[in-house]
Amino acid sequence: MTDSNYDEILQLLRDRLSSIASSEIIITAETNIISELSIDSIKLLNLIMEIEDTFDISIPINALADVQTVHDLASLISRIKSNH
Amino acid sequence: MNLLEKLDAAAAARKAMLPEGVGAFGIPIEEVYSATEARIGERRVILLGTNNYLGLTFAPECIQAAHDALDAEGTGTTGSRMANGSYYGHRALEREFAEFYGYCTGIVFTTGYQANLGTISGLVSRGDTVLIDSDSHASIYDGCILSGAEIIRFKHNDMIDMEKRLRRLGNRTANTLIIVEGIYSMLGDQAPLAEIVDLKNKYNCTLLLDEAHSIGVLGETGQGLVEETGLQNEVDFITGTFSKSLCSIGGFCVSNHPQLDQLRYLSHPYIFTASPSPATIASTRAALVLLREGKTLRRQLWRNCTQLYDHLQKAGFTLGPEPGPVIAAILDNPRQALQIWQNLLENNIYVNLILPPAAPDGKSLVRCSVNAAHTTEQISYVGETFARLHRQILDTDA
């Protein structure tokens, strides 16, 4: 997926995730959010609330069960945003 | 990583947080002396980390009722409520809970956890939405997950945030269940129920209030926040537990909607488990009578809550926004929280330690639970010990 909507979301996620991640690694689309960035579930849920406000959307917690990488999360947000 | 290696990794993470020999979680209680004292190791400690808010664990009326039920009906029902596990006592307790709240019906569950699990997963399903406070108890989160409904969180007690999320749901609000708690277990603060009811009505949702920590504690007769605010006619479903002010184990849901009874046929946490033992039901029925008549106990409880809250506030601790039976000292640093917890135990005081990510916003909590049976002297001693530890640990670090 390379549309501008997705790219904008991916960049935003990379910025936000690097500000809360415990480990200092370069975040790419393929970075695993939980195992590589050591972000606990509460921090991730709080980040989701911020993103919901940024795009004025609702992201159900259940949908996060399939999210592993930054790309997965960006795709999910992009999909919800398009359907909104 | 295979299944066992994942458990090893979790164990290593826990070990890294807690130094060798510090058993902050699942601490063994060797003997219980009263509602406020027990033995941990060789220490006789003040219990300030239990949910025994009215101090009724040794109430003679409850103990006698449990003894009588054991003699008359045996140790267990050995069956589900759906099969052979609905004795006279189970049905009587359901009627008594419904009558206590002035509602038409009630259901008893085997644990408080299952009361939320069974009620939520029975009320909503795939295609519905649950809107929950971000500080909700794990039983609420798990009930929502089990239901298959879409789960949306709002910021803790933030009504502007809650309305924003309701607005985004559009016409799905009619199939939305809002879930809030009377008193939240982490910081001990209360839900702004009147504002929540206004939003529930404005957006035509259904409201479930969990009174686990507030039953026995709030309201003239101890119904909880619903009675304290006079909003019995506005709340659709109330859940609660027997394991706090009622001093046994089990849970309930009451409602003025007769449809609640359908949960008996579709709620797995109600159907696929054994019903509470006769002794548990009997002691809970006796405790409910004491709770309703417990104005004096509630007055004593609130005196103790205010006394401890004032002590800790004066000592310089950051606390939750209001006094209540749950009083949490909020710390930025888990190492400091652990140090304070250990020092309290060495000074014969048992409280709860909550480390991230279990505590909100990445903080750590040293959490006290006050009860009506604590003496003024016990509360003073605890307050003075906290103040000394603030000077020794937090002031030194600063």
Short mmCIF file of C-alpha atoms in Angstrom, two decimals:
data_model
loop_
_atom_site.label_atom_id
_atom_site.label_comp_id
_atom_site.label_asym_id
_atom_site.label_seq_id
_atom_site.Cartn_x
_atom_site.Cartn_y
_atom_site.Cartn_z
CA MET A 1 0.00 0.00 0.00
CA THR A 2 1.64 3.28 -1.04
CA ASP A 3 -1.16 5.85 -1.18
CA SER A 4 -0.56 9.22 0.47
CA ASN A 5 -3.10 8.49 3.18
CA TYR A 6 -1.12 5.42 4.24
CA ASP A 7 2.25 7.21 3.95
CA GLU A 8 1.07 10.08 6.12
CA ILE A 9 -0.21 7.65 8.78
CA LEU A 10 2.99 5.58 8.66
CA GLN A 11 5.14 8.68 9.20
CA LEU A 12 2.95 9.82 12.09
CA LEU A 13 3.19 6.38 13.71
CA ARG A 14 6.99 6.28 13.31
CA ASP A 15 7.25 9.68 15.04
CA ARG A 16 4.88 8.82 17.88
CA LEU A 17 6.30 5.35 18.46
CA SER A 18 9.89 6.59 18.61
CA SER A 19 8.86 9.07 21.33
CA ILE A 20 7.46 6.31 23.60
CA ALA A 21 9.66 3.30 22.71
CA SER A 22 12.08 2.02 25.36
CA SER A 23 14.62 0.80 22.80
CA GLU A 24 16.47 3.10 20.43
CA ILE A 25 16.06 1.45 17.05
CA ILE A 26 15.15 2.92 13.69
CA ILE A 27 11.45 2.31 13.22
CA THR A 28 10.36 1.01 9.84
CA ALA A 29 7.07 -0.34 8.51
CA GLU A 30 8.23 -3.87 9.38
CA THR A 31 9.20 -3.12 13.00
CA ASN A 32 7.32 -5.30 15.50
CA ILE A 33 5.63 -2.90 17.94
CA ILE A 34 5.58 -5.12 21.02
CA SER A 35 8.69 -7.30 20.73
CA GLU A 36 11.13 -4.86 19.10
CA LEU A 37 10.04 -1.58 20.69
CA SER A 38 9.26 -2.94 24.19
CA ILE A 39 6.04 -0.90 24.32
CA ASP A 40 3.65 -2.24 26.94
CA SER A 41 -0.04 -2.74 26.23
CA ILE A 42 -1.15 0.32 28.22
CA LYS A 43 1.20 2.67 26.36
CA LEU A 44 -0.02 1.23 23.07
CA LEU A 45 -3.68 1.71 24.05
CA ASN A 46 -2.99 5.31 25.06
CA LEU A 47 -1.27 5.90 21.73
CA ILE A 48 -4.34 4.51 19.96
CA MET A 49 -6.53 7.06 21.80
CA GLU A 50 -4.27 9.87 20.57
CA ILE A 51 -4.44 8.59 17.01
CA GLU A 52 -8.23 8.33 17.22
CA ASP A 53 -8.36 12.01 18.11
CA THR A 54 -5.87 13.01 15.41
CA PHE A 55 -8.03 11.44 12.69
CA ASP A 56 -11.43 11.71 14.43
CA ILE A 57 -12.04 7.95 14.13
CA SER A 58 -12.74 5.05 16.49
CA ILE A 59 -10.31 2.12 16.55
CA PRO A 60 -11.88 -0.84 18.40
CA ILE A 61 -9.42 -2.56 20.75
CA ASN A 62 -10.43 -5.93 19.24
CA ALA A 63 -8.98 -4.88 15.89
CA LEU A 64 -5.53 -4.60 17.52
CA ALA A 65 -5.36 -8.37 18.03
CA ASP A 66 -4.09 -8.74 14.46
CA VAL A 67 -1.61 -5.87 14.68
CA GLN A 68 2.04 -6.83 15.05
CA THR A 69 4.05 -4.43 12.90
CA VAL A 70 3.92 -0.68 12.32
CA HIS A 71 2.67 -1.50 8.81
CA ASP A 72 -0.24 -3.54 10.27
CA LEU A 73 -1.28 -0.59 12.43
CA ALA A 74 -0.92 1.95 9.63
CA SER A 75 -3.03 -0.26 7.32
CA LEU A 76 -5.72 -0.66 9.98
CA ILE A 77 -5.95 3.09 10.58
CA SER A 78 -5.94 3.79 6.86
CA ARG A 79 -8.79 1.30 6.34
CA ILE A 80 -10.91 2.74 9.17
CA LYS A 81 -10.22 6.30 7.98
CA SER A 82 -11.32 5.43 4.42
CA ASN A 83 -14.57 3.86 5.66
CA HIS A 84 -15.33 6.79 7.96
CA MET B 1 9.97 -18.74 20.95
CA ASN B 2 7.93 -21.79 22.00
CA LEU B 3 5.16 -21.80 24.62
CA LEU B 4 7.41 -22.60 27.57
CA GLU B 5 10.08 -20.12 26.47
CA LYS B 6 7.42 -17.41 26.46
CA LEU B 7 6.65 -18.22 30.11
CA ASP B 8 10.39 -18.15 30.89
CA ALA B 9 10.61 -14.68 29.32
CA ALA B 10 7.68 -13.47 31.43
CA ALA B 11 9.32 -14.89 34.57
CA ALA B 12 12.60 -13.13 33.69
CA ALA B 13 10.78 -9.81 33.22
CA ARG B 14 9.10 -10.18 36.63
CA LYS B 15 12.42 -11.09 38.26
CA ALA B 16 14.07 -8.01 36.75
CA MET B 17 11.39 -5.84 38.35
CA LEU B 18 11.46 -7.48 41.79
CA PRO B 19 14.78 -8.24 43.50
CA GLU B 20 15.43 -11.80 44.74
CA GLY B 21 13.44 -12.63 47.87
CA VAL B 22 10.84 -9.86 47.51
CA GLY B 23 7.47 -11.59 47.35
CA ALA B 24 5.28 -8.56 46.76
CA PHE B 25 2.77 -10.56 44.74
CA GLY B 26 0.90 -13.48 46.28
CA ILE B 27 2.44 -12.93 49.71
CA PRO B 28 1.70 -15.89 52.04
CA ILE B 29 -0.62 -15.00 54.93
CA GLU B 30 0.17 -17.56 57.64
CA GLU B 31 -2.60 -16.75 60.12
CA VAL B 32 -5.49 -14.28 60.17
CA TYR B 33 -6.24 -12.83 63.64
CA SER B 34 -9.04 -10.37 62.84
CA ALA B 35 -10.38 -8.04 60.14
CA THR B 36 -7.30 -5.85 60.62
CA GLU B 37 -4.44 -8.12 61.70
CA ALA B 38 -2.64 -11.22 60.39
CA ARG B 39 0.74 -12.95 60.50
CA ILE B 40 3.09 -12.71 57.53
CA GLY B 41 6.26 -14.72 58.15
CA GLU B 42 7.02 -13.99 61.80
CA ARG B 43 5.43 -10.54 61.75
CA ARG B 44 2.06 -9.58 63.17
CA VAL B 45 0.95 -7.01 60.61
CA ILE B 46 -1.83 -4.47 60.19
CA LEU B 47 -3.85 -5.50 57.14
CA LEU B 48 -4.25 -2.43 54.98
CA GLY B 49 -4.40 -4.19 51.64
CA THR B 50 -7.66 -6.16 51.84
CA ASN B 51 -11.09 -5.17 50.49
CA ASN B 52 -12.84 -5.94 53.76
CA TYR B 53 -14.36 -2.43 53.79
CA LEU B 54 -16.96 -2.96 56.52
CA GLY B 55 -14.69 -5.30 58.50
CA LEU B 56 -17.27 -8.10 58.51
CA THR B 57 -15.03 -11.15 57.88
CA PHE B 58 -15.49 -12.33 61.46
CA ALA B 59 -19.09 -11.12 61.98
CA PRO B 60 -20.71 -13.78 64.22
CA GLU B 61 -24.00 -13.61 62.24
CA CYS B 62 -22.19 -14.50 58.98
CA ILE B 63 -20.08 -17.26 60.55
CA GLN B 64 -23.16 -18.82 62.20
CA ALA B 65 -25.15 -18.69 58.96
CA ALA B 66 -22.29 -20.38 57.08
CA HIS B 67 -21.98 -23.08 59.78
CA ASP B 68 -25.71 -23.79 59.65
CA ALA B 69 -25.69 -24.06 55.86
CA LEU B 70 -22.69 -26.42 55.94
CA ASP B 71 -24.48 -28.68 58.41
CA ALA B 72 -27.76 -28.60 56.52
CA GLU B 73 -26.66 -28.67 52.86
CA GLY B 74 -23.05 -29.86 52.74
CA THR B 75 -19.87 -28.35 51.34
CA GLY B 76 -20.85 -27.74 47.72
CA THR B 77 -23.66 -27.91 45.20
CA THR B 78 -21.52 -29.88 42.71
CA GLY B 79 -23.45 -28.46 39.79
CA SER B 80 -24.36 -25.53 37.60
CA ARG B 81 -27.24 -23.16 38.28
CA MET B 82 -28.64 -24.53 34.99
CA ALA B 83 -28.70 -28.08 36.37
CA ASN B 84 -28.78 -29.05 40.06
CA GLY B 85 -27.07 -25.94 41.55
CA SER B 86 -30.05 -23.66 42.27
CA TYR B 87 -30.85 -24.18 45.96
CA TYR B 88 -33.37 -22.16 47.96
CA GLY B 89 -30.55 -19.88 49.20
CA HIS B 90 -29.35 -18.94 45.69
CA ARG B 91 -32.85 -17.94 44.63
CA ALA B 92 -33.51 -16.12 47.90
CA LEU B 93 -30.28 -14.12 47.59
CA GLU B 94 -31.25 -13.09 44.05
CA ARG B 95 -34.62 -11.83 45.30
CA GLU B 96 -32.93 -10.03 48.20
CA PHE B 97 -30.46 -8.23 45.92
CA ALA B 98 -33.23 -7.15 43.52
CA GLU B 99 -35.36 -5.93 46.43
CA PHE B 100 -32.33 -4.11 47.97
CA TYR B 101 -31.96 -2.03 44.80
CA GLY B 102 -35.72 -1.74 44.16
CA TYR B 103 -35.37 -3.57 40.83
CA CYS B 104 -37.47 -6.39 39.40
CA THR B 105 -34.80 -9.07 39.00
CA GLY B 106 -31.32 -10.25 39.92
CA ILE B 107 -28.84 -13.02 39.11
CA VAL B 108 -26.12 -14.46 41.33
CA PHE B 109 -22.80 -15.57 39.81
CA THR B 110 -20.07 -17.75 41.30
CA THR B 111 -17.47 -14.95 41.45
CA GLY B 112 -17.43 -11.18 41.00
CA TYR B 113 -15.19 -11.64 37.97
CA GLN B 114 -17.79 -13.93 36.42
CA ALA B 115 -20.57 -11.44 37.22
CA ASN B 116 -18.97 -8.94 34.82
CA LEU B 117 -17.87 -11.61 32.36
CA GLY B 118 -21.33 -13.22 32.28
CA THR B 119 -23.37 -10.02 32.27
CA ILE B 120 -21.38 -8.19 29.59
CA SER B 121 -21.01 -11.20 27.30
CA GLY B 122 -24.73 -11.91 27.71
CA LEU B 123 -25.86 -8.35 26.96
CA VAL B 124 -23.74 -7.50 23.92
CA SER B 125 -22.37 -9.50 21.01
CA ARG B 126 -20.77 -9.09 17.58
CA GLY B 127 -22.18 -5.99 15.89
CA ASP B 128 -22.73 -4.14 19.20
CA THR B 129 -20.35 -1.68 20.86
CA VAL B 130 -19.09 -1.30 24.42
CA LEU B 131 -17.79 2.06 25.58
CA ILE B 132 -15.59 1.62 28.64
CA ASP B 133 -13.50 3.80 30.95
CA SER B 134 -9.76 3.33 30.35
CA ASP B 135 -9.25 2.46 34.06
CA SER B 136 -11.79 -0.39 33.94
CA HIS B 137 -11.14 -3.58 35.89
CA ALA B 138 -9.78 -6.62 34.01
CA SER B 139 -13.13 -8.42 34.44
CA ILE B 140 -14.77 -5.67 32.35
CA TYR B 141 -12.11 -5.84 29.64
CA ASP B 142 -12.34 -9.66 29.58
CA GLY B 143 -16.16 -9.62 29.47
CA CYS B 144 -16.03 -7.23 26.52
CA ILE B 145 -13.50 -9.42 24.68
CA LEU B 146 -15.60 -12.54 25.33
CA SER B 147 -18.70 -10.79 23.96
CA GLY B 148 -17.20 -10.11 20.52
CA ALA B 149 -18.59 -6.54 20.58
CA GLU B 150 -16.42 -3.64 19.40
CA ILE B 151 -14.55 -2.18 22.36
CA ILE B 152 -13.97 1.58 22.52
CA ARG B 153 -12.21 3.20 25.51
CA PHE B 154 -12.62 6.76 26.78
CA LYS B 155 -10.14 8.62 28.98
CA HIS B 156 -10.67 7.91 32.66
CA ASN B 157 -13.61 9.95 34.04
CA ASP B 158 -13.28 12.44 31.15
CA MET B 159 -16.79 13.33 29.99
CA ILE B 160 -15.63 15.48 27.07
CA ASP B 161 -13.64 12.53 25.76
CA MET B 162 -16.56 10.17 26.35
CA GLU B 163 -18.96 12.36 24.38
CA LYS B 164 -16.47 12.69 21.53
CA ARG B 165 -16.40 8.90 21.21
CA LEU B 166 -20.20 8.62 21.44
CA ARG B 167 -20.54 11.19 18.66
CA ARG B 168 -18.17 9.18 16.44
CA LEU B 169 -20.37 6.09 16.84
CA GLY B 170 -23.20 7.82 14.96
CA ASN B 171 -26.39 5.74 14.82
CA ARG B 172 -24.65 2.77 16.45
CA THR B 173 -25.20 4.30 19.92
CA ALA B 174 -28.56 2.53 20.27
CA ASN B 175 -26.60 -0.74 20.40
CA THR B 176 -23.93 0.63 22.71
CA LEU B 177 -23.39 -0.44 26.30
CA ILE B 178 -21.56 2.13 28.47
CA ILE B 179 -19.71 0.52 31.40
CA VAL B 180 -18.41 2.49 34.39
CA GLU B 181 -17.47 1.75 38.00
CA GLY B 182 -18.80 3.29 41.23
CA ILE B 183 -15.32 3.50 42.73
CA TYR B 184 -12.25 2.71 40.62
CA SER B 185 -9.88 0.18 42.12
CA MET B 186 -6.62 1.87 41.17
CA LEU B 187 -6.98 5.45 42.45
CA GLY B 188 -10.18 5.09 44.50
CA ASP B 189 -12.04 7.87 42.67
CA GLN B 190 -15.75 7.83 41.81
CA ALA B 191 -17.39 7.97 38.37
CA PRO B 192 -19.24 11.27 37.59
CA LEU B 193 -22.49 9.31 37.35
CA ALA B 194 -24.91 12.22 36.84
CA GLU B 195 -22.97 13.41 33.77
CA ILE B 196 -22.67 9.85 32.46
CA VAL B 197 -26.44 9.39 32.78
CA ASP B 198 -27.01 12.65 30.87
CA LEU B 199 -24.83 11.38 28.00
CA LYS B 200 -26.43 7.93 28.11
CA ASN B 201 -29.85 9.54 27.69
CA LYS B 202 -28.69 12.05 25.06
CA TYR B 203 -27.23 9.29 22.88
CA ASN B 204 -29.84 6.63 23.73
CA CYS B 205 -27.37 4.03 25.07
CA THR B 206 -27.61 1.40 27.82
CA LEU B 207 -25.66 1.85 31.08
CA LEU B 208 -24.01 -0.78 33.28
CA LEU B 209 -22.56 0.34 36.63
CA ASP B 210 -20.11 -1.91 38.48
CA GLU B 211 -20.48 -1.28 42.22
CA ALA B 212 -17.76 -3.79 43.24
CA HIS B 213 -15.85 -1.31 45.42
CA SER B 214 -18.76 0.99 46.26
CA ILE B 215 -21.42 -1.42 47.59
CA GLY B 216 -21.47 -1.10 51.37
CA VAL B 217 -19.37 2.05 51.13
CA LEU B 218 -21.60 4.70 49.49
CA GLY B 219 -25.28 5.58 49.96
CA GLU B 220 -27.59 5.66 52.97
CA THR B 221 -28.19 1.89 52.93
CA GLY B 222 -24.94 0.98 51.16
CA GLN B 223 -26.24 0.35 47.63
CA GLY B 224 -23.27 2.25 46.25
CA LEU B 225 -22.81 5.23 43.94
CA VAL B 226 -26.27 4.73 42.46
CA GLU B 227 -27.85 5.48 45.84
CA GLU B 228 -25.37 8.22 46.74
CA THR B 229 -26.43 10.05 43.56
CA GLY B 230 -30.13 9.02 43.64
CA LEU B 231 -29.95 7.63 40.10
CA GLN B 232 -31.47 4.17 40.61
CA ASN B 233 -34.02 4.81 37.85
CA GLU B 234 -31.37 5.81 35.32
CA VAL B 235 -28.94 2.89 35.52
CA ASP B 236 -29.93 -0.16 33.45
CA PHE B 237 -27.75 -2.85 35.03
CA ILE B 238 -25.73 -2.98 38.25
CA THR B 239 -23.06 -5.60 38.89
CA GLY B 240 -21.09 -6.19 42.06
CA THR B 241 -19.08 -8.64 44.07
CA PHE B 242 -19.48 -10.44 47.40
CA SER B 243 -15.72 -10.45 47.96
CA LYS B 244 -15.33 -6.93 49.32
CA SER B 245 -17.89 -5.41 51.73
CA LEU B 246 -19.89 -8.68 51.81
CA CYS B 247 -16.81 -10.69 52.85
CA SER B 248 -17.32 -13.93 50.93
CA ILE B 249 -16.98 -14.80 47.24
CA GLY B 250 -19.45 -14.45 44.38
CA GLY B 251 -21.09 -11.73 42.32
CA PHE B 252 -24.44 -10.38 41.17
CA CYS B 253 -26.24 -8.41 38.52
CA VAL B 254 -29.55 -6.62 39.17
CA SER B 255 -31.83 -4.71 36.81
CA ASN B 256 -35.27 -3.31 36.33
CA HIS B 257 -35.28 -4.87 32.86
CA PRO B 258 -36.90 -8.33 33.15
CA GLN B 259 -34.90 -9.38 30.07
CA LEU B 260 -31.90 -9.83 32.40
CA ASP B 261 -33.27 -13.30 33.20
CA GLN B 262 -32.47 -14.44 29.65
CA LEU B 263 -28.81 -14.43 30.65
CA ARG B 264 -29.50 -17.63 32.55
CA TYR B 265 -29.83 -19.38 29.18
CA LEU B 266 -27.08 -17.73 27.16
CA SER B 267 -24.32 -16.56 29.50
CA HIS B 268 -21.51 -19.13 29.57
CA PRO B 269 -19.85 -17.81 32.77
CA TYR B 270 -23.22 -18.37 34.50
CA ILE B 271 -24.02 -21.76 32.97
CA PHE B 272 -20.71 -23.58 32.69
CA THR B 273 -19.50 -23.42 36.27
CA ALA B 274 -20.63 -24.78 39.62
CA SER B 275 -22.90 -22.52 41.66
CA PRO B 276 -21.62 -20.93 44.90
CA SER B 277 -21.47 -23.24 47.94
CA PRO B 278 -24.40 -23.13 50.39
CA ALA B 279 -22.14 -21.70 53.13
CA THR B 280 -21.01 -18.88 50.82
CA ILE B 281 -24.59 -18.00 49.95
CA ALA B 282 -25.70 -18.14 53.60
CA SER B 283 -22.89 -15.88 54.87
CA THR B 284 -23.55 -13.43 52.00
CA ARG B 285 -27.24 -13.25 52.87
CA ALA B 286 -26.35 -12.51 56.48
CA ALA B 287 -23.76 -9.93 55.41
CA LEU B 288 -26.27 -8.18 53.13
CA VAL B 289 -28.53 -7.62 56.14
CA LEU B 290 -25.60 -6.16 58.13
CA LEU B 291 -24.56 -4.03 55.15
CA ARG B 292 -28.03 -2.51 54.79
CA GLU B 293 -28.15 -1.69 58.48
CA GLY B 294 -24.50 -0.64 58.56
CA LYS B 295 -24.78 3.15 58.85
CA THR B 296 -22.49 3.18 61.87
CA LEU B 297 -19.92 1.00 60.10
CA ARG B 298 -19.99 3.33 57.08
CA ARG B 299 -19.50 6.37 59.31
CA GLN B 300 -16.50 4.67 60.96
CA LEU B 301 -15.12 3.61 57.57
CA TRP B 302 -15.31 7.17 56.21
CA ARG B 303 -13.70 8.58 59.38
CA ASN B 304 -10.79 6.19 58.82
CA CYS B 305 -10.59 7.00 55.09
CA THR B 306 -10.45 10.75 55.73
CA GLN B 307 -7.93 10.34 58.54
CA LEU B 308 -5.51 8.30 56.41
CA TYR B 309 -5.99 10.43 53.27
CA ASP B 310 -5.19 13.60 55.30
CA HIS B 311 -2.12 11.96 56.87
CA LEU B 312 -0.69 10.92 53.48
CA GLN B 313 -1.53 14.23 51.83
CA LYS B 314 0.18 16.19 54.62
CA ALA B 315 3.20 13.89 54.33
CA GLY B 316 3.55 15.05 50.72
CA PHE B 317 2.36 11.98 48.79
CA THR B 318 0.57 12.41 45.47
CA LEU B 319 -2.82 10.72 45.91
CA GLY B 320 -5.97 9.98 43.92
CA PRO B 321 -8.38 12.95 43.62
CA GLU B 322 -10.62 12.16 46.60
CA PRO B 323 -10.63 10.23 49.90
CA GLY B 324 -12.26 6.80 49.88
CA PRO B 325 -11.64 3.25 51.04
CA VAL B 326 -8.99 2.89 48.31
CA ILE B 327 -6.15 5.35 48.90
CA ALA B 328 -3.23 5.08 46.50
CA ALA B 329 0.11 6.85 46.85
CA ILE B 330 1.16 7.52 43.24
CA LEU B 331 4.88 7.26 42.47
CA ASP B 332 6.78 7.92 39.27
CA ASN B 333 9.48 5.41 40.00
CA PRO B 334 8.84 1.66 40.55
CA ARG B 335 12.05 1.37 42.59
CA GLN B 336 10.74 3.95 45.10
CA ALA B 337 7.35 2.22 45.25
CA LEU B 338 9.02 -1.11 45.97
CA GLN B 339 11.24 0.46 48.64
CA ILE B 340 8.24 2.02 50.39
CA TRP B 341 6.26 -1.23 50.18
CA GLN B 342 9.16 -3.24 51.67
CA ASN B 343 9.74 -0.70 54.45
CA LEU B 344 6.04 -0.70 55.34
CA LEU B 345 6.14 -4.49 55.68
CA GLU B 346 9.28 -4.27 57.84
CA ASN B 347 7.23 -1.86 60.00
CA ASN B 348 4.42 -4.46 60.20
CA ILE B 349 2.05 -2.86 57.69
CA TYR B 350 0.73 -4.82 54.71
CA VAL B 351 -0.47 -2.79 51.69
CA ASN B 352 -0.72 -3.56 47.94
CA LEU B 353 2.05 -2.81 45.47
CA ILE B 354 1.05 -2.12 41.86
CA LEU B 355 3.75 -1.73 39.23
CA PRO B 356 3.52 -0.79 35.52
CA PRO B 357 1.79 -1.73 33.29
CA ALA B 358 -0.92 -2.64 35.82
CA ALA B 359 -1.11 0.93 37.18
CA PRO B 360 -2.44 3.80 35.02
CA ASP B 361 -0.14 6.09 32.99
CA GLY B 362 3.05 4.15 33.65
CA LYS B 363 2.99 5.08 37.35
CA SER B 364 3.49 2.79 40.36
CA LEU B 365 1.08 2.62 43.26
CA VAL B 366 1.40 1.83 46.94
CA ARG B 367 -2.29 1.21 47.56
CA CYS B 368 -4.05 1.14 50.93
CA SER B 369 -7.52 -0.29 51.52
CA VAL B 370 -9.10 1.09 54.66
CA ASN B 371 -11.82 -0.66 56.64
CA ALA B 372 -14.34 0.19 59.35
CA ALA B 373 -12.61 -2.05 61.90
CA HIS B 374 -9.27 -0.20 61.78
CA THR B 375 -8.69 1.70 65.01
CA THR B 376 -7.69 5.37 65.14
CA GLU B 377 -4.36 4.21 66.62
CA GLN B 378 -3.73 1.83 63.70
CA ILE B 379 -4.48 4.54 61.14
CA SER B 380 -2.24 7.03 63.00
CA TYR B 381 0.61 4.53 63.11
CA VAL B 382 0.26 3.83 59.37
CA GLY B 383 0.11 7.57 58.59
CA GLU B 384 3.20 8.32 60.68
CA THR B 385 5.13 5.45 59.08
CA PHE B 386 4.24 6.68 55.57
CA ALA B 387 5.36 10.21 56.54
CA ARG B 388 8.72 8.93 57.83
CA LEU B 389 9.26 6.89 54.66
CA HIS B 390 8.45 9.93 52.52
CA ARG B 391 11.22 11.83 54.32
CA GLN B 392 13.67 8.91 54.15
CA ILE B 393 13.09 7.77 50.58
CA LEU B 394 11.37 10.42 48.46
CA ASP B 395 12.84 13.59 50.00
CA THR B 396 16.34 12.05 49.91
CA ASP B 397 15.95 11.07 46.21
CA ALA B 398 14.76 14.59 45.34
#
